[in-house]
mmCIF file of C-alpha atoms in Angstrom:
data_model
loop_
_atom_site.group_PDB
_atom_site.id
_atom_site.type_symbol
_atom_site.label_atom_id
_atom_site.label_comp_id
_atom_site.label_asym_id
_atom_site.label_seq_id
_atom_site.Cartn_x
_atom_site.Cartn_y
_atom_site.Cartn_z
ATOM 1 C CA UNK A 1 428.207 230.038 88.463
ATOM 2 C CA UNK A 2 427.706 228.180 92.166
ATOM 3 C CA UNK A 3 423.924 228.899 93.405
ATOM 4 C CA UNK A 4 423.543 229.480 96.987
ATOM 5 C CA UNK A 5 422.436 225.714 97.487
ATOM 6 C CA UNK A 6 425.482 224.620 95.524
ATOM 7 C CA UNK A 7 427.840 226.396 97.706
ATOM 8 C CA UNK A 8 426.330 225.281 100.781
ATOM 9 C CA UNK A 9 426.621 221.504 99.487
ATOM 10 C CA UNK A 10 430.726 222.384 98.715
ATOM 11 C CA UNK A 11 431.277 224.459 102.096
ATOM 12 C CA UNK A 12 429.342 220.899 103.793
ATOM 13 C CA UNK A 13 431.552 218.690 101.734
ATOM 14 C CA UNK A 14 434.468 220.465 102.120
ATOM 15 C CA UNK A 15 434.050 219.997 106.057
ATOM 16 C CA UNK A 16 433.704 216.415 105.873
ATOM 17 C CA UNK A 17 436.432 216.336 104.472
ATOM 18 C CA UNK A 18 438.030 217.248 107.944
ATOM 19 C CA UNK A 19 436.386 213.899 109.418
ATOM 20 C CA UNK A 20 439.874 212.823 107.947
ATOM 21 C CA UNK A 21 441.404 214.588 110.516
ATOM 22 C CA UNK A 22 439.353 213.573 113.372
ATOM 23 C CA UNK A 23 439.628 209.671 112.282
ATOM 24 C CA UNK A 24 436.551 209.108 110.283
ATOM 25 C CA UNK A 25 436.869 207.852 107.061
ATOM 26 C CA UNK A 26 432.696 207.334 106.014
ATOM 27 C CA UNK A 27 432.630 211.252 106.942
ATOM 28 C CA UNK A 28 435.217 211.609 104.529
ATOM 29 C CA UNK A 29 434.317 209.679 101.868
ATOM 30 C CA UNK A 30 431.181 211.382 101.904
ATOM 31 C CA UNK A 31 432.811 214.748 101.885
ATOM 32 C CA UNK A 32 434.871 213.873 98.455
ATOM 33 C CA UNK A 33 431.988 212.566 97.079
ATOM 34 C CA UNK A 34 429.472 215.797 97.462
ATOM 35 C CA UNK A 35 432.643 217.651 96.166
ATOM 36 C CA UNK A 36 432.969 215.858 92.817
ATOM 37 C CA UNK A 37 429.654 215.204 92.372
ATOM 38 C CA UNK A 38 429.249 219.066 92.238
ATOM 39 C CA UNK A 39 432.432 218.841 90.317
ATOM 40 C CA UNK A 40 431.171 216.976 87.550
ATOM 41 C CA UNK A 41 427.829 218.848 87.315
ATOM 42 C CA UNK A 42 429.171 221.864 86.846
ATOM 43 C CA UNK A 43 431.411 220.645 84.331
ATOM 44 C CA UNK A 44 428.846 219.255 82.543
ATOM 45 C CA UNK A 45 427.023 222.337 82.745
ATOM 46 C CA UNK A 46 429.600 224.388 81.274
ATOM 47 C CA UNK A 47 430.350 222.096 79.006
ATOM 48 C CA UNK A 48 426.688 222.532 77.548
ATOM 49 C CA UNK A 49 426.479 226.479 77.853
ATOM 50 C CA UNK A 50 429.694 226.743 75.779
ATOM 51 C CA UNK A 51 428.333 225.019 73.023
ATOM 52 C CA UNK A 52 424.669 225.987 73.573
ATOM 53 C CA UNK A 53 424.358 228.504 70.566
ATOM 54 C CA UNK A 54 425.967 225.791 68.159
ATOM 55 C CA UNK A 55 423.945 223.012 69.376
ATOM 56 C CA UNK A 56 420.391 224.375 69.672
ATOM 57 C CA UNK A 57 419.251 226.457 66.459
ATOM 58 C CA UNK A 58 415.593 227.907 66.262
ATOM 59 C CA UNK A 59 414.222 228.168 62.944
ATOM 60 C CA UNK A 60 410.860 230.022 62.404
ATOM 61 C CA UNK A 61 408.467 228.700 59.015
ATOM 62 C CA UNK A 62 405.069 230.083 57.903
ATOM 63 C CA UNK A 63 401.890 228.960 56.072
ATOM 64 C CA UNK A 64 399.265 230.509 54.719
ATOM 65 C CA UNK A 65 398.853 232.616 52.143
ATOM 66 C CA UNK A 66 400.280 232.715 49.066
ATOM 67 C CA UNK A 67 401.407 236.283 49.054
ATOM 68 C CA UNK A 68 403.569 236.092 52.527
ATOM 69 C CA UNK A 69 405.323 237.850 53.914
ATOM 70 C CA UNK A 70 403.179 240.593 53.133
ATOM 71 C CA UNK A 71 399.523 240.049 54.886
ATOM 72 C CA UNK A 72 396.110 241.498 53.467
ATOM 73 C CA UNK A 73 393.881 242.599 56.722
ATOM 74 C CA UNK A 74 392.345 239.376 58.790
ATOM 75 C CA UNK A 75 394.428 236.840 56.567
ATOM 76 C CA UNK A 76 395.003 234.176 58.661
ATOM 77 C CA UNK A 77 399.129 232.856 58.958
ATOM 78 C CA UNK A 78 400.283 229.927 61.167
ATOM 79 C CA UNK A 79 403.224 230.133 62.561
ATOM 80 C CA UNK A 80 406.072 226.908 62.712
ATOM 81 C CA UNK A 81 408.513 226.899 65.166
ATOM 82 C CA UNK A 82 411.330 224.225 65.567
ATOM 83 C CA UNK A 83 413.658 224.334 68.434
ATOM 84 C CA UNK A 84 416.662 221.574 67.520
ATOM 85 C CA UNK A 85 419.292 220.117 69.999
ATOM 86 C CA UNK A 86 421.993 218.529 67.623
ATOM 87 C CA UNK A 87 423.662 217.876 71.245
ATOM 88 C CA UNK A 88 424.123 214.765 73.589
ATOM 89 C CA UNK A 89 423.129 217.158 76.499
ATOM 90 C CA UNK A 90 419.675 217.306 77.669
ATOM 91 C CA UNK A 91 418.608 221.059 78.253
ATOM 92 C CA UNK A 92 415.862 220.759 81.283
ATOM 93 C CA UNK A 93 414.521 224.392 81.421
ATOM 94 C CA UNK A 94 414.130 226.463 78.282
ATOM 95 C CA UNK A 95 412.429 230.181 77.669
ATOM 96 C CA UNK A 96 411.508 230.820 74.524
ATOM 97 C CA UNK A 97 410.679 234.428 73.691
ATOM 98 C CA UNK A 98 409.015 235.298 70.087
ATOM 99 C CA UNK A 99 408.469 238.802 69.644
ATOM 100 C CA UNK A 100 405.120 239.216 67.134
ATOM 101 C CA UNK A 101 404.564 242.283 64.592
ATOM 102 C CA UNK A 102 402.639 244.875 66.303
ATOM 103 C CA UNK A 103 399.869 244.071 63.011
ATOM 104 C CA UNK A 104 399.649 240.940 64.005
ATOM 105 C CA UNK A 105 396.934 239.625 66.661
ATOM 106 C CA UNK A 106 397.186 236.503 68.144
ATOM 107 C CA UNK A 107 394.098 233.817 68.239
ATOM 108 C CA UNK A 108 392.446 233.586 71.399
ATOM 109 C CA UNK A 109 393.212 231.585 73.793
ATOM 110 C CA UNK A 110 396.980 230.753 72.399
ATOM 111 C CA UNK A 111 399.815 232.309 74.561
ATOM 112 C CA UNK A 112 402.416 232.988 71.409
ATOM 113 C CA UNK A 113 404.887 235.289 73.178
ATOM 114 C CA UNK A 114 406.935 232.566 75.500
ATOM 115 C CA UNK A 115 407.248 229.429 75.936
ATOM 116 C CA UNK A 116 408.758 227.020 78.751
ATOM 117 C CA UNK A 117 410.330 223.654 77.589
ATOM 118 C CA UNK A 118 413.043 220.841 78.078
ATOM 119 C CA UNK A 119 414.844 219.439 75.137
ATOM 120 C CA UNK A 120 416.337 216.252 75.679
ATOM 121 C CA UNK A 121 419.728 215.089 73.511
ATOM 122 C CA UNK A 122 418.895 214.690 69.807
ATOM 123 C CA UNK A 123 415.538 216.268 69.718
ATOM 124 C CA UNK A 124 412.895 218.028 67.989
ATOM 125 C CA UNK A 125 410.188 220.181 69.962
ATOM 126 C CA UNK A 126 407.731 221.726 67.250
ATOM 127 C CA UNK A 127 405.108 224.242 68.075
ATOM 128 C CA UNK A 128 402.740 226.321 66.436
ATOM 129 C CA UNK A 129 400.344 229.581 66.947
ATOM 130 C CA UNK A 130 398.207 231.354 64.397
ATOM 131 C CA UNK A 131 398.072 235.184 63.956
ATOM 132 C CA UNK A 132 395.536 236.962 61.874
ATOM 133 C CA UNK A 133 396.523 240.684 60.339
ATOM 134 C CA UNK A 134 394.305 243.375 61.389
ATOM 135 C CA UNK A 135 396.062 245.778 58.775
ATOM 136 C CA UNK A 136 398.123 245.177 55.407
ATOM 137 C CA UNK A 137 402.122 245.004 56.026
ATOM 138 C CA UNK A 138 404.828 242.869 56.040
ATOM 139 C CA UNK A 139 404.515 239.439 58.247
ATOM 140 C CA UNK A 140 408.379 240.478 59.860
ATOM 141 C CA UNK A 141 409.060 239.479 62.857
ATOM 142 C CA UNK A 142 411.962 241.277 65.164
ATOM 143 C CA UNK A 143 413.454 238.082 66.751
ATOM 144 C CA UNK A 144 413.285 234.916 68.624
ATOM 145 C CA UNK A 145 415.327 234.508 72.054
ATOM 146 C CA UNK A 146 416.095 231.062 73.560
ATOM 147 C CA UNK A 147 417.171 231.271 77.263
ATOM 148 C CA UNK A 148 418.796 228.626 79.515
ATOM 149 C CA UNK A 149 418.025 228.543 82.802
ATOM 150 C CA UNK A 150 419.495 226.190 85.308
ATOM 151 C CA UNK A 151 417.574 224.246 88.082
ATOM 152 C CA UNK A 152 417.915 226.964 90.297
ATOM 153 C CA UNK A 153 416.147 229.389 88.018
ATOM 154 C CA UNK A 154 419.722 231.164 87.372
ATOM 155 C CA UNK A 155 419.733 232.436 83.435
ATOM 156 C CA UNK A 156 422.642 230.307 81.980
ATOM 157 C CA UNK A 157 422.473 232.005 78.425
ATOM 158 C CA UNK A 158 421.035 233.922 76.124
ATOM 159 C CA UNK A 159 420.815 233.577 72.412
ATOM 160 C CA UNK A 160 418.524 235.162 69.622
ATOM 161 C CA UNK A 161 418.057 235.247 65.964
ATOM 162 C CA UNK A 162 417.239 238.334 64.138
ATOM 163 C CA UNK A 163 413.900 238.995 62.771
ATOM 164 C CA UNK A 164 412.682 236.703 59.474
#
């Protein structure tokens, strides 16, 4: 998956690479190094997408009251969420996407839906919102999505969990 800057970079190294023909070695040089310097990053990349879904898990907790998962109307819960990288690659751009229980409202002033992060190699990121019930149900949620995007803002992958 070449972005349009990334393909520009290999068409300009790749014509460097003809300084070899016209006698000039720097030119050259610099040509085979923009080539496997683009080389090795998107090896890497792909690399880290293939074992994405292994690598980074999601888990969801709750506290709050006793009774969970079902909810009495405007019993406060606080939500846990872990995002782990068991990986030596460093994930720069997350999305995370939590979809909430339509009887569930969210506290003011906390934006619970989605998230933007970077997880670095061997990390943790912890978060939290809290939801109060505004009837009686079940506190089930449908499903968490994690996205990778790369730098260019190109969706890499998508994984989800079901709902908990």
């Amino acid at each position: 998956m070449f972005t349009r800057m990334s393909k520009t970079l290999l068409a300009g190294g790749a014509l460097l690479l003809l300084g070899t023909l016209i006698d000039q070695p720097r030119l050259a040089a610099l040509g085979v190094a923009i080539v496997c310097w683009l080389m090795v990053e998107y090896t890497l990349f792909s690399l880290a997408m293939a074992g994405f879904e292994r690598w980074v898990k999601l888990e969801r907790t709750f506290s709050g009251p006793v009774c969970l998962p079902t909810v009495w109307r405007d019993q406060a819960l606080t939500v846990h969420l872990s995002l782990v990288n068991r990986s030596w690659f460093s994930f720069s751009y997350l999305e995370v996407r939590d979809v909430v229980p339509p009887h569930l409202e969210i506290a003011p002033g906390q934006a619970a839906q989605r998230w933007r992060l970077g997880l670095g190699p061997r990390r943790i990121a912890r978060w939290s919102y809290e939801a109060t019930a505004a009837r009686v149900g079940h506190a089930r949620f449908p499903g968490l999505a994690v996205q990778a995007i790369s730098p260019a803002g190109n969706l890499a992958l998508c994984g989800g969990s079901d709902g908990l």
